CSV table of C-alpha atoms and ligand atoms in Angstrom, one decimal:
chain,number,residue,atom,x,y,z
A,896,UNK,CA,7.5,-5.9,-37.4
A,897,UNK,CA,11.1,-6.4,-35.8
A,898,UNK,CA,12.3,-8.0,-32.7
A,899,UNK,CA,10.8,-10.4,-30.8
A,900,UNK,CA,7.4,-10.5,-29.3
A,901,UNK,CA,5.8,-12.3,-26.8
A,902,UNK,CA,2.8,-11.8,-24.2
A,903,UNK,CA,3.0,-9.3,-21.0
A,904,UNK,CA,3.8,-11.5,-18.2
A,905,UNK,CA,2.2,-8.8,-15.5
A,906,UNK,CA,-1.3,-9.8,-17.0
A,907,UNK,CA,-3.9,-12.6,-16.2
A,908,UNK,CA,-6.7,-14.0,-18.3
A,909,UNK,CA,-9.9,-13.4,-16.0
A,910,UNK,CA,-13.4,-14.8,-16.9
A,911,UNK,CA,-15.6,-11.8,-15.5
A,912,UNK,CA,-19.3,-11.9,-15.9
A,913,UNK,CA,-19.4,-14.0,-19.2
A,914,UNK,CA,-16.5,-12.6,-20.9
A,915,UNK,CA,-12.7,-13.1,-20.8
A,916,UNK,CA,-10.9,-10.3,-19.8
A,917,UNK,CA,-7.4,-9.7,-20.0
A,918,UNK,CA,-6.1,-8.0,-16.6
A,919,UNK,CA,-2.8,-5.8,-17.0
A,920,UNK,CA,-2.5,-5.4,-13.1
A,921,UNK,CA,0.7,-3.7,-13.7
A,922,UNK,CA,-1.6,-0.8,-15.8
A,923,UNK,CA,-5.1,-1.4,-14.1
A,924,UNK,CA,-6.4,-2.0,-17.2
A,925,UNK,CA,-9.2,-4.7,-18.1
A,926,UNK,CA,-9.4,-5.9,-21.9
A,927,UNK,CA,-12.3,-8.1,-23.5
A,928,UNK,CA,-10.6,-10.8,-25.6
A,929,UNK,CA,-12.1,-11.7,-28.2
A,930,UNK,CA,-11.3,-15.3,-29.6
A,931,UNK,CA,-9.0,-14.1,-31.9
A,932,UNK,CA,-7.5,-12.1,-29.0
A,933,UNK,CA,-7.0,-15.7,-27.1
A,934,UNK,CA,-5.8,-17.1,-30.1
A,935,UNK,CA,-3.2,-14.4,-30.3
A,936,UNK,CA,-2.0,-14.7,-26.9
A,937,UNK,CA,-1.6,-18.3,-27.2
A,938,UNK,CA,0.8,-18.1,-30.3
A,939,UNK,CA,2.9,-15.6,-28.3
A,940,UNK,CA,3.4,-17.6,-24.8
A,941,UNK,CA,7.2,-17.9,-25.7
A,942,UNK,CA,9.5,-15.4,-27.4
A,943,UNK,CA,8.7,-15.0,-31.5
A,944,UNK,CA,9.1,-13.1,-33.9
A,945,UNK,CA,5.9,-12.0,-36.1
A,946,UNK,CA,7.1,-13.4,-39.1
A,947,UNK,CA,7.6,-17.4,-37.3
A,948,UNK,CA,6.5,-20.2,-39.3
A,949,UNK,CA,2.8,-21.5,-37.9
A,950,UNK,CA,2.4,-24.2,-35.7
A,951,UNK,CA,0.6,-26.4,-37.9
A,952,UNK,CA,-2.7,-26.4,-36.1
A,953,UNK,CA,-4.6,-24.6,-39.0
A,954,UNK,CA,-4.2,-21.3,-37.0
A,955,UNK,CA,-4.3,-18.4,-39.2
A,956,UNK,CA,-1.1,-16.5,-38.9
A,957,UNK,CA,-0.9,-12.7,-37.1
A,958,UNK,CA,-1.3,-10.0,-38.9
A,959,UNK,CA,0.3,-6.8,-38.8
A,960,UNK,CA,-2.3,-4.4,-38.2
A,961,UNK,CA,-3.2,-7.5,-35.0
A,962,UNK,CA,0.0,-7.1,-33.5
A,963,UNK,CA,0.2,-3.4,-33.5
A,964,UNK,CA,-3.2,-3.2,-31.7
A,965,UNK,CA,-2.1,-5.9,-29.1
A,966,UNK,CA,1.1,-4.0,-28.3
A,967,UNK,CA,-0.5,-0.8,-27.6
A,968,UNK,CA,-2.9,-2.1,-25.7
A,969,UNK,CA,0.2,-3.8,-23.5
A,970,UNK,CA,-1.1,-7.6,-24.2
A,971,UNK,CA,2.6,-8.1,-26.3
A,972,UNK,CA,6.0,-6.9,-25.5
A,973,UNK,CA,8.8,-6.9,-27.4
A,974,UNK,CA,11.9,-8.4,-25.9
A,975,UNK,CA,14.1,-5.4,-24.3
A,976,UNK,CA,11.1,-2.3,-24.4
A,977,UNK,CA,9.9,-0.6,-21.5
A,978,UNK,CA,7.4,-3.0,-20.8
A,979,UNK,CA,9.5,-5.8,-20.8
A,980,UNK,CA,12.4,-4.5,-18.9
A,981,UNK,CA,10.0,-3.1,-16.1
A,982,UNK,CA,8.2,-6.2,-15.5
A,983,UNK,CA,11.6,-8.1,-15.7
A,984,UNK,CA,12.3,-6.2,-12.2
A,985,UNK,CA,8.7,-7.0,-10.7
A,986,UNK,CA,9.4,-11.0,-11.6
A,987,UNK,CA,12.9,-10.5,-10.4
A,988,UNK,CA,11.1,-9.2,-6.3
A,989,UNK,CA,8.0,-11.2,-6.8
A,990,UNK,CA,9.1,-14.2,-8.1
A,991,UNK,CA,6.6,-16.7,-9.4
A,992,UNK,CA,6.2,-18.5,-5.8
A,993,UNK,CA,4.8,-14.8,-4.7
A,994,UNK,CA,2.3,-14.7,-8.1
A,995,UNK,CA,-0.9,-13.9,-5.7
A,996,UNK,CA,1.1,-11.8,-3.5
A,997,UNK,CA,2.7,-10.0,-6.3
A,998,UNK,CA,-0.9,-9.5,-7.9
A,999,UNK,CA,-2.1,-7.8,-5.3
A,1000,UNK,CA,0.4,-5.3,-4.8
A,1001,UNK,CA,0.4,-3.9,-8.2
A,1002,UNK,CA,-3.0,-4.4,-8.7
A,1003,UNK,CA,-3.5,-1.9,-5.5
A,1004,UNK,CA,-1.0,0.2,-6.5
A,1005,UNK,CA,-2.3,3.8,-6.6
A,1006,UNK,CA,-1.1,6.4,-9.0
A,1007,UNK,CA,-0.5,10.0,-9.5
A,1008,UNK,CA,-4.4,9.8,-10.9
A,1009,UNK,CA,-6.5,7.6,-8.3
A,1010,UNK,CA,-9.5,9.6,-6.9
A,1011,UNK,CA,-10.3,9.7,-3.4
A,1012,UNK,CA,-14.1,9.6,-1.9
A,1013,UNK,CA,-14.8,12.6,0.1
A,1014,UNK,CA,-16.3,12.3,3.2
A,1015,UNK,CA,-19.6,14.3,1.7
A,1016,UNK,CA,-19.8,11.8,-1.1
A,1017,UNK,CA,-19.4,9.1,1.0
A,1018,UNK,CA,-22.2,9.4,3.3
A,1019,UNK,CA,-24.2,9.9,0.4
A,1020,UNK,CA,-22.8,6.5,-1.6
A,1021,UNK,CA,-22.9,4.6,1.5
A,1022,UNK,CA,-26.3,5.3,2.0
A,1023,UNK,CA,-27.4,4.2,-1.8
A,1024,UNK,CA,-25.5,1.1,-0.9
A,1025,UNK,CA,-27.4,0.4,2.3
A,1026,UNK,CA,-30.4,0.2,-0.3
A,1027,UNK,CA,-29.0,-2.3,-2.6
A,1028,UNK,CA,-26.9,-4.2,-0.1
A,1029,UNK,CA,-27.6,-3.7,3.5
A,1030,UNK,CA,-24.5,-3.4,5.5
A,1031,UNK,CA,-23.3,-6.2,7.3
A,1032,UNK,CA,-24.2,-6.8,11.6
A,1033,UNK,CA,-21.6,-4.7,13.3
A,1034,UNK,CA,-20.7,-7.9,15.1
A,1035,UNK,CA,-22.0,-11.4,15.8
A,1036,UNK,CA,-24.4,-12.8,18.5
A,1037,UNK,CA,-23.6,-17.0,18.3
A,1038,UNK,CA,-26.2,-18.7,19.9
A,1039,UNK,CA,-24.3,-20.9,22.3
A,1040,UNK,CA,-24.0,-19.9,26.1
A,1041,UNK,CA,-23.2,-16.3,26.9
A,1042,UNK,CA,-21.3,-15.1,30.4
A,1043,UNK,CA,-22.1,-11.3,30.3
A,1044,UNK,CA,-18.9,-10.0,31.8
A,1045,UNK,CA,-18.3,-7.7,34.2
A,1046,UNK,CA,-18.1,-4.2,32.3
A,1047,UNK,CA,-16.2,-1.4,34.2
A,1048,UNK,CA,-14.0,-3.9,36.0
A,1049,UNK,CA,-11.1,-3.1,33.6
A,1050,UNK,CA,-10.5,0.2,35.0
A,1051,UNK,CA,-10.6,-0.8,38.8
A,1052,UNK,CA,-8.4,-3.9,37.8
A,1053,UNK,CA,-5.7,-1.8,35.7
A,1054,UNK,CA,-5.8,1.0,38.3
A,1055,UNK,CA,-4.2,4.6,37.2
A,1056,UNK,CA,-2.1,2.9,34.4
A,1057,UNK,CA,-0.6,5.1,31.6
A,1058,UNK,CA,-1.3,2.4,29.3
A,1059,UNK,CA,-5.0,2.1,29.8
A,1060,UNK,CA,-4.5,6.1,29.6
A,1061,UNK,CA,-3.0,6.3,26.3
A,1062,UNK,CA,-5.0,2.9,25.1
A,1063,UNK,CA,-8.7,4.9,25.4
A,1064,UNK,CA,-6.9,8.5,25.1
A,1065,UNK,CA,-6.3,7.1,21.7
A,1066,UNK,CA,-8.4,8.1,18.6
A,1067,UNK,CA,-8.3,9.7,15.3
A,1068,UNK,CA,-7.6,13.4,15.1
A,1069,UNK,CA,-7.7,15.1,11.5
A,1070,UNK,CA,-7.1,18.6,12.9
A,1071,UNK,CA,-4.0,20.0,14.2
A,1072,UNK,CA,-2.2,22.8,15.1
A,1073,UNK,CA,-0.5,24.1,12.5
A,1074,UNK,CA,2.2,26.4,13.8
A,1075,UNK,CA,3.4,24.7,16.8
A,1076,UNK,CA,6.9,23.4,16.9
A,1077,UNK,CA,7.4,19.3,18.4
A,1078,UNK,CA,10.3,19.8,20.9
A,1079,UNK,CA,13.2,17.2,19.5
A,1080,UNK,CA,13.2,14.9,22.5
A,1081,UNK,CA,9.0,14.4,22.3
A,1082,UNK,CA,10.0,13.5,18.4
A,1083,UNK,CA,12.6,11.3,19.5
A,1084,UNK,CA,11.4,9.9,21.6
A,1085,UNK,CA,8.4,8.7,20.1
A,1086,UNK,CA,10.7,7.1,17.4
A,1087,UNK,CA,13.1,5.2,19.7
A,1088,UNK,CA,10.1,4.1,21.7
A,1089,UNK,CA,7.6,3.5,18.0
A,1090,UNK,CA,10.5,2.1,15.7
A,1091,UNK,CA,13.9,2.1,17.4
A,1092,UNK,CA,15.4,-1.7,18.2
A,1093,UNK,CA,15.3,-2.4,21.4
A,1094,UNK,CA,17.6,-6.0,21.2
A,1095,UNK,CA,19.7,-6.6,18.2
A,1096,UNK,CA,21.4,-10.0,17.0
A,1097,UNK,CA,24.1,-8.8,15.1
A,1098,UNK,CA,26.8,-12.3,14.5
A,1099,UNK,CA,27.3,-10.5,11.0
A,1100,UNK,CA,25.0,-13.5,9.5
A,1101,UNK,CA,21.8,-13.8,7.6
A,1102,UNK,CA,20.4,-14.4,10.9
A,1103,UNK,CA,20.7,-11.0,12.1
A,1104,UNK,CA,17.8,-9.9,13.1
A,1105,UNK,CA,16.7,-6.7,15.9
A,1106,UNK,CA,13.4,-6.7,17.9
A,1107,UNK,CA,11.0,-3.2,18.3
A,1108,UNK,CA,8.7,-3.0,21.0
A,1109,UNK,CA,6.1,-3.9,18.2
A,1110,UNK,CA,5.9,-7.6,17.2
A,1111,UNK,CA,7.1,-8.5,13.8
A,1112,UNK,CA,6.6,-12.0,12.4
A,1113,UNK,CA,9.9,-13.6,12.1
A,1114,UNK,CA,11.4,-10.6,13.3
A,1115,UNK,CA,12.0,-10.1,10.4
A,1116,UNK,CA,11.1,-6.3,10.3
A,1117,UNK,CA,10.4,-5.4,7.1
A,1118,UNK,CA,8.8,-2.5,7.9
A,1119,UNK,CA,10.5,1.1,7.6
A,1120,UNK,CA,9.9,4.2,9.0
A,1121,UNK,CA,10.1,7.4,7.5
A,1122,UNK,CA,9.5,10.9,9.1
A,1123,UNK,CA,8.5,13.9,6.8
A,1124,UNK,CA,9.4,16.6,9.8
A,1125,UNK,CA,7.5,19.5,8.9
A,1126,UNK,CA,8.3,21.4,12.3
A,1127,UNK,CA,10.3,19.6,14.5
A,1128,UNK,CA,12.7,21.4,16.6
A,1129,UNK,CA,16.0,21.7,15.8
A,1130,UNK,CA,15.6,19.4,12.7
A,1131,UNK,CA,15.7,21.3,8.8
A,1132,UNK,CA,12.1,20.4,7.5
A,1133,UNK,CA,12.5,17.6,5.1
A,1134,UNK,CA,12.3,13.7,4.7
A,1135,UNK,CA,13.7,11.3,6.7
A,1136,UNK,CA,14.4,8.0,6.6
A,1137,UNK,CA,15.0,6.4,10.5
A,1138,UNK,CA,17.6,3.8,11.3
A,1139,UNK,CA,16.6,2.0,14.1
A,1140,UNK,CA,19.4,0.5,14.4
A,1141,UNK,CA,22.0,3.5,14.7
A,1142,UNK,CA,19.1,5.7,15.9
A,1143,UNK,CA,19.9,8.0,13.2
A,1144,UNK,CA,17.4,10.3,11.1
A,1145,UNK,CA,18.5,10.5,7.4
A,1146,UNK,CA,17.5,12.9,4.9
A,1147,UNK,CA,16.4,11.6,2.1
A,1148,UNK,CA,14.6,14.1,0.2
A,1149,UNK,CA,14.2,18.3,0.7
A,1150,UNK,CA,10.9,19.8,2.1
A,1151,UNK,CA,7.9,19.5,0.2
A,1152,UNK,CA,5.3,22.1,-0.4
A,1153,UNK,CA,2.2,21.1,2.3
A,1154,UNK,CA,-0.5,21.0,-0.7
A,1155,UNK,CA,2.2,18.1,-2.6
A,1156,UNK,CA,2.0,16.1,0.4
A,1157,UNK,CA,-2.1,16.3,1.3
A,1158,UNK,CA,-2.3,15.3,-2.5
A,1159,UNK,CA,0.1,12.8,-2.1
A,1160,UNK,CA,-1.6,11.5,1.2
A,1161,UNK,CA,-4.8,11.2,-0.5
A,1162,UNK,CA,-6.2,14.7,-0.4
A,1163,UNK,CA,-6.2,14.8,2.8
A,1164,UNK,CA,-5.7,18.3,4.4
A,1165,UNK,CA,-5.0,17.7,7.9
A,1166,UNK,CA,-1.3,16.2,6.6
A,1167,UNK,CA,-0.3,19.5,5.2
A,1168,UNK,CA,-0.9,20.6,9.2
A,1169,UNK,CA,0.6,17.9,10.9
A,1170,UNK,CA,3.7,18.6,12.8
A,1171,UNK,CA,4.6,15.4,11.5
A,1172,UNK,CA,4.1,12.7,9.0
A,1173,UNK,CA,5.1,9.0,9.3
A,1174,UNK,CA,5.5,6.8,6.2
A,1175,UNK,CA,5.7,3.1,6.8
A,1176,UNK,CA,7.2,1.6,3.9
A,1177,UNK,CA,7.9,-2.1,3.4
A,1178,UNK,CA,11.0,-3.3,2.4
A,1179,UNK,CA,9.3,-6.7,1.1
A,1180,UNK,CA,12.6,-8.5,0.0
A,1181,UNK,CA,13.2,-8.8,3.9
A,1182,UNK,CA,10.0,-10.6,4.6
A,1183,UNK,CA,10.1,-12.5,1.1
A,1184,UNK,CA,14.1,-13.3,1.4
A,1185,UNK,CA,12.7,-16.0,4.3
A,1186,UNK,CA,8.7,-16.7,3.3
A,1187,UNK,CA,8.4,-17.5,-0.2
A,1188,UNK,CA,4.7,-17.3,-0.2
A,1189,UNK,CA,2.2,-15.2,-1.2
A,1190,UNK,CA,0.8,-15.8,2.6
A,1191,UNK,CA,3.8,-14.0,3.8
A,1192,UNK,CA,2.4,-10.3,2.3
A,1193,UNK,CA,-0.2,-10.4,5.0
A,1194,UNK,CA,2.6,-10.9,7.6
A,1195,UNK,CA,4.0,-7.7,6.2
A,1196,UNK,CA,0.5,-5.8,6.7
A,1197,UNK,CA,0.2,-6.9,9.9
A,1198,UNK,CA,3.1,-5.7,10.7
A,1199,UNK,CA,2.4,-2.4,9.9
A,1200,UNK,CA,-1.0,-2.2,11.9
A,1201,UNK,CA,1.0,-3.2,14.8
A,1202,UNK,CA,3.9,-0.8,14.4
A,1203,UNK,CA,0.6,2.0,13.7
A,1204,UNK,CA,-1.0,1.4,16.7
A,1205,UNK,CA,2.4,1.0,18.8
A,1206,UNK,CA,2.8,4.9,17.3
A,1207,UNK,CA,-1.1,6.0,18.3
A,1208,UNK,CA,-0.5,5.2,21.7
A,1209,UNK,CA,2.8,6.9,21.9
A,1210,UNK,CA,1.1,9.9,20.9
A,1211,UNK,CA,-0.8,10.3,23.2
A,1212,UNK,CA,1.7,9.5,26.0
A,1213,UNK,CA,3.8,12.7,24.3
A,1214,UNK,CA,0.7,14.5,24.2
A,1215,UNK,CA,0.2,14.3,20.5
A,1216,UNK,CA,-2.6,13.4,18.4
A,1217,UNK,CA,-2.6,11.2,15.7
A,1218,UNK,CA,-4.5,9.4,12.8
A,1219,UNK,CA,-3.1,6.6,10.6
A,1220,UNK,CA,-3.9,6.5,6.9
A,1221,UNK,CA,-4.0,4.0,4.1
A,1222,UNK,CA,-5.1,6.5,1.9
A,1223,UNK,CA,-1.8,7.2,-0.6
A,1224,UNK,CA,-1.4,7.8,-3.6
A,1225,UNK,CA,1.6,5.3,-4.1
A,1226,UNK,CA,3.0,6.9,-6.9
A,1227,UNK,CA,3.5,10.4,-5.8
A,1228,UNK,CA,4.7,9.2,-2.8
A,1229,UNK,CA,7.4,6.6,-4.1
A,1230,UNK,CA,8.8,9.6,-6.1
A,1231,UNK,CA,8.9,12.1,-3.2
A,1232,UNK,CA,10.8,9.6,-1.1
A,1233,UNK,CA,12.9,8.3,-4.1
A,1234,UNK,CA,11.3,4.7,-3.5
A,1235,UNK,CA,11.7,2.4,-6.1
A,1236,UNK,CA,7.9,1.0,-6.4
A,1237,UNK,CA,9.1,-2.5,-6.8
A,1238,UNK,CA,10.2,-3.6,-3.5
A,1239,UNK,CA,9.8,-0.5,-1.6
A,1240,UNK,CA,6.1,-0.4,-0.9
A,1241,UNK,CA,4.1,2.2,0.7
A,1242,UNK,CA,1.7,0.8,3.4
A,1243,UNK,CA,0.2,3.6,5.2
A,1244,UNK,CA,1.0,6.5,6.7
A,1245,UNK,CA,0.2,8.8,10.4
A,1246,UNK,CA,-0.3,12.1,10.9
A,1247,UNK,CA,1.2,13.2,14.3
A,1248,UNK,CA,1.2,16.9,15.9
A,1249,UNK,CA,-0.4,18.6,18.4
A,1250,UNK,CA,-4.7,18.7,18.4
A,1251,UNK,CA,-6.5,21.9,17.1
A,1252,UNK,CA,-8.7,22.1,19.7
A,1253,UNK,CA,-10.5,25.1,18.1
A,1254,UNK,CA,-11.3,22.8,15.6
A,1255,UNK,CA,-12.3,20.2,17.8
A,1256,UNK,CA,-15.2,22.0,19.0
A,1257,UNK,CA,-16.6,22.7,16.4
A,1258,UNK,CA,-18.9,20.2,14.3
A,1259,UNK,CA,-16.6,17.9,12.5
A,1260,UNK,CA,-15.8,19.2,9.2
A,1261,UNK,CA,-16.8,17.0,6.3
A,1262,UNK,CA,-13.5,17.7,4.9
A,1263,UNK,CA,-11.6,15.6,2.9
A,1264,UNK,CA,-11.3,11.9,4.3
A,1265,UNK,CA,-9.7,9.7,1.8
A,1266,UNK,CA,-11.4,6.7,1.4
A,1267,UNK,CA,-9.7,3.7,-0.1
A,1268,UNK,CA,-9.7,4.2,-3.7
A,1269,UNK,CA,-12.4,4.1,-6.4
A,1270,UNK,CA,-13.6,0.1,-6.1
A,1271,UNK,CA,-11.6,-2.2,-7.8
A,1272,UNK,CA,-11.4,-0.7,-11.5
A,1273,UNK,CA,-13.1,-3.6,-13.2
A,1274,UNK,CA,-14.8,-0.7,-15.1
A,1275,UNK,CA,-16.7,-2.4,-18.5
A,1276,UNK,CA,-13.8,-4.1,-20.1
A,1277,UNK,CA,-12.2,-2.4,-23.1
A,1278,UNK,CA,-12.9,-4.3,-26.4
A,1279,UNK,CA,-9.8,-5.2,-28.2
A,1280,UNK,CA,-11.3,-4.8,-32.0
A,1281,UNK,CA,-9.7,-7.9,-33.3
A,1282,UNK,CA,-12.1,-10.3,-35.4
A,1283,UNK,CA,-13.4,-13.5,-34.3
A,1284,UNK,CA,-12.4,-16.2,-36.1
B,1416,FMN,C1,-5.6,0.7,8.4
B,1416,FMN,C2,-6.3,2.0,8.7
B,1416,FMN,C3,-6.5,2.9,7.7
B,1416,FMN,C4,-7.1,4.1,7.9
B,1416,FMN,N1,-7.2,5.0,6.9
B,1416,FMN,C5,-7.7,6.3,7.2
B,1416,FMN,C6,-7.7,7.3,6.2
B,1416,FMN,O1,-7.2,7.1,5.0
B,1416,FMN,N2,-8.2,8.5,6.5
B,1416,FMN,C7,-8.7,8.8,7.7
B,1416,FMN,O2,-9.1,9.9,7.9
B,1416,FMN,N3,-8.7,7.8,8.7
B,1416,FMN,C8,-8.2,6.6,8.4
B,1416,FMN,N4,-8.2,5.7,9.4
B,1416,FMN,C9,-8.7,6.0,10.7
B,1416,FMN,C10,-10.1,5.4,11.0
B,1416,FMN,O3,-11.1,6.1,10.2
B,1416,FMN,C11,-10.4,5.4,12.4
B,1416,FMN,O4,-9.4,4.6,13.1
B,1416,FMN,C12,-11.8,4.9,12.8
B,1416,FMN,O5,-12.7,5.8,12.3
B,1416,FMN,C13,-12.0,4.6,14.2
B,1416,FMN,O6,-11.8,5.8,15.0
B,1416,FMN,P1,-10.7,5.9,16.1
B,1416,FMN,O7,-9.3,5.7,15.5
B,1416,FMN,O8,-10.8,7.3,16.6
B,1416,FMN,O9,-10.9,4.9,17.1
B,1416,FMN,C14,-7.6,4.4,9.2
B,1416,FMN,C15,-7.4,3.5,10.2
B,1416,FMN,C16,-6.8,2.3,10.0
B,1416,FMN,C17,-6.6,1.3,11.1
């Protein structure tokens, strides 16, 4: 065996349930390691090549046939393969001061192949669950003192206010109209109003920074907008990317067919109908850049959930119906959009469009609802056949 070998760095040694179990979080893939395995990985912690002299701890040397197996199963690289090159450019946007953060994203990464719970099977698997596990109180009753507030004073206090309109004219909609066109200025609107900066800093210094009508923390805005406009008026269907700054829409890729982007969103139908689609993407070098903690990826989510919600009630101000989504498959999307899956990172994404009422009416379809994701993936670990010692 040529070159130079050494063990994946994307990977973690995880004692699960008795066993230790190599975790390729870059692959989702979970591997028993035998103590041979172990004994493996420990020769390999630095750069070597298969035929090194031993340490001389008695350790017997690796075999051929070893290393082969540990390579395929991704536990080695060799210095300059695919492997090692694309986890060179994870380390170089999620440093080692991000390790948890950087677990996490990768680990959650969806691909082309994640499967989505229905809504029919999830009734059913949530109900099985109830028997094993019963589901948490739906909130908390602490003992202590208790004012009961006045309920119904809200409205007489707010008055006729079109943000305690929009606030409980909010709610998820999964069925829109799917012929009618979104006149350019409701679309524009929205943006300017959801995304657009409303202040900008610009000294032409790394202190630059713009502020939304959402908050951001730091202002440091790492969160993007993108628009797949599938009938907008006046705008060629396609993806966008939005600038807030220069209130610009960019195309950034051609129109997709609708059944590409339900797959994409999860299986979820109602996104093929949608007269739009919103992509928040995080640009996580802008957060990162200024927090170097692991701490600082929650910022970024949060973000998101703010700049979500800032977009539901703008919806309905415009008239629109929406419904916010976490359910992506991350890799269909990053290659629609041309995102580079390191530091480009899919958070969510919100239908947007005019309600079906037809549909509204009637009993709400099962359909499909994409869930989060099969549970973690710590399926039974694979067995790497290498002997004990
Ligand atoms: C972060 C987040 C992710 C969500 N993901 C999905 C989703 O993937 N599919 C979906 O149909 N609804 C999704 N929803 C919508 C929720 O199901 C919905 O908000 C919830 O049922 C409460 O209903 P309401 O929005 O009408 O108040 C999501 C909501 C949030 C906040």
């Amino acid at each position: 065996m040529t070159g130079e070998l050494m063990v994946a760095e994307c990977a973690a040694i995880v004692p699960l349930s008795g066993v230790l179990v190599w975790y390729d979080y870059l692959n989702h893939r979970h591997l028993r390691l035998s103590s041979r395995g172990l004994e493996l990985v420990g020769m390999f912690q630095h750069w070597r090549r298969a035929g090194d002299p031993q340490p001389a701890d008695g350790a017997r040397g690796p075999r051929a046939d070893e290393l082969q197996q540990l390579l395929e199963a991704g536990v080695l690289k060799v210095r300059g393969g695919p492997r090692d090159l694309s986890e060179q450019r994870v380390i170089a946007d999620w440093g080692e001061d991000l390790l948890a953060a950087r677990i996490f994203q990768f680990a959650t990464r969806t691909s082309k192949a994640q499967q989505f719970v229905q809504a029919d099977d999830a009734a059913e698997m949530l109900a099985e669950r109830n028997l094993e596990q019963q589901r948490p109180r739906l909130c908390r009753q602490p003992n202590g003192q208790a004012y009961r507030l006045a309920c119904g004073s809200a409205l007489e206090f707010f008055g006729d206010s079109s943000l305690v309109s929009a606030l409980l004219g909010r709610r998820s909609v999964r069925s829109f109209e799917s012929a009618r066109t979104v006149p350019q200025l409701a679309f524009s609107s929205v943006l300017q109003l959801g995304a657009g900066a409303r202040e900008v800093q610009q000294a032409g210094r790394f202190d630059d920074s713009f502020k939304r009508t959402s908050a951001s923390g730091g202002a440091l805005q790492p969160v993007d907008v993108y628009c797949y406009a599938r009938r907008v008026e006046g705008i060629e269907a396609g993806w966008y990317y939005f600038d807030p700054v220069r209130f610009e829409l960019a195309r950034v890729a051609a129109a997709a067919a609708d059944a590409e982007i339900c797959i994409a969103a999860g299986d979820q139908r109602f996104f093929g109908a949608a007269a739009i689609m919103l992509l928040f993407v995080a640009e996580v070098r802008r957060e990162f850049w200024k927090y170097r903690s692991s701490r600082a990826y929650r910022v970024v989510q949060a973000d998101f959930g703010h700049l979500a919600q800032t977009f539901g009630l703008l919806a309905v101000e415009a008239g629109m119906a929406s419904v916010v989504s976490c359910a992506l498959r991350d890799e269909l999307v990053e290659s629609m959009l041309g995102l580079d899956g390191m530091h480009e990172v899919p958070l969510g994404a919100m239908a947007l469009g005019y309600e079906d009422d037809s549909a509204r009416l009637a009993v709400r379809q099962p359909g499909l609802v994409g869930g989060l994701g099969a549970a973690d993936g710590v399926e039974q670990p694979a067995e790497l056949a290498l002997e004990a010692c």
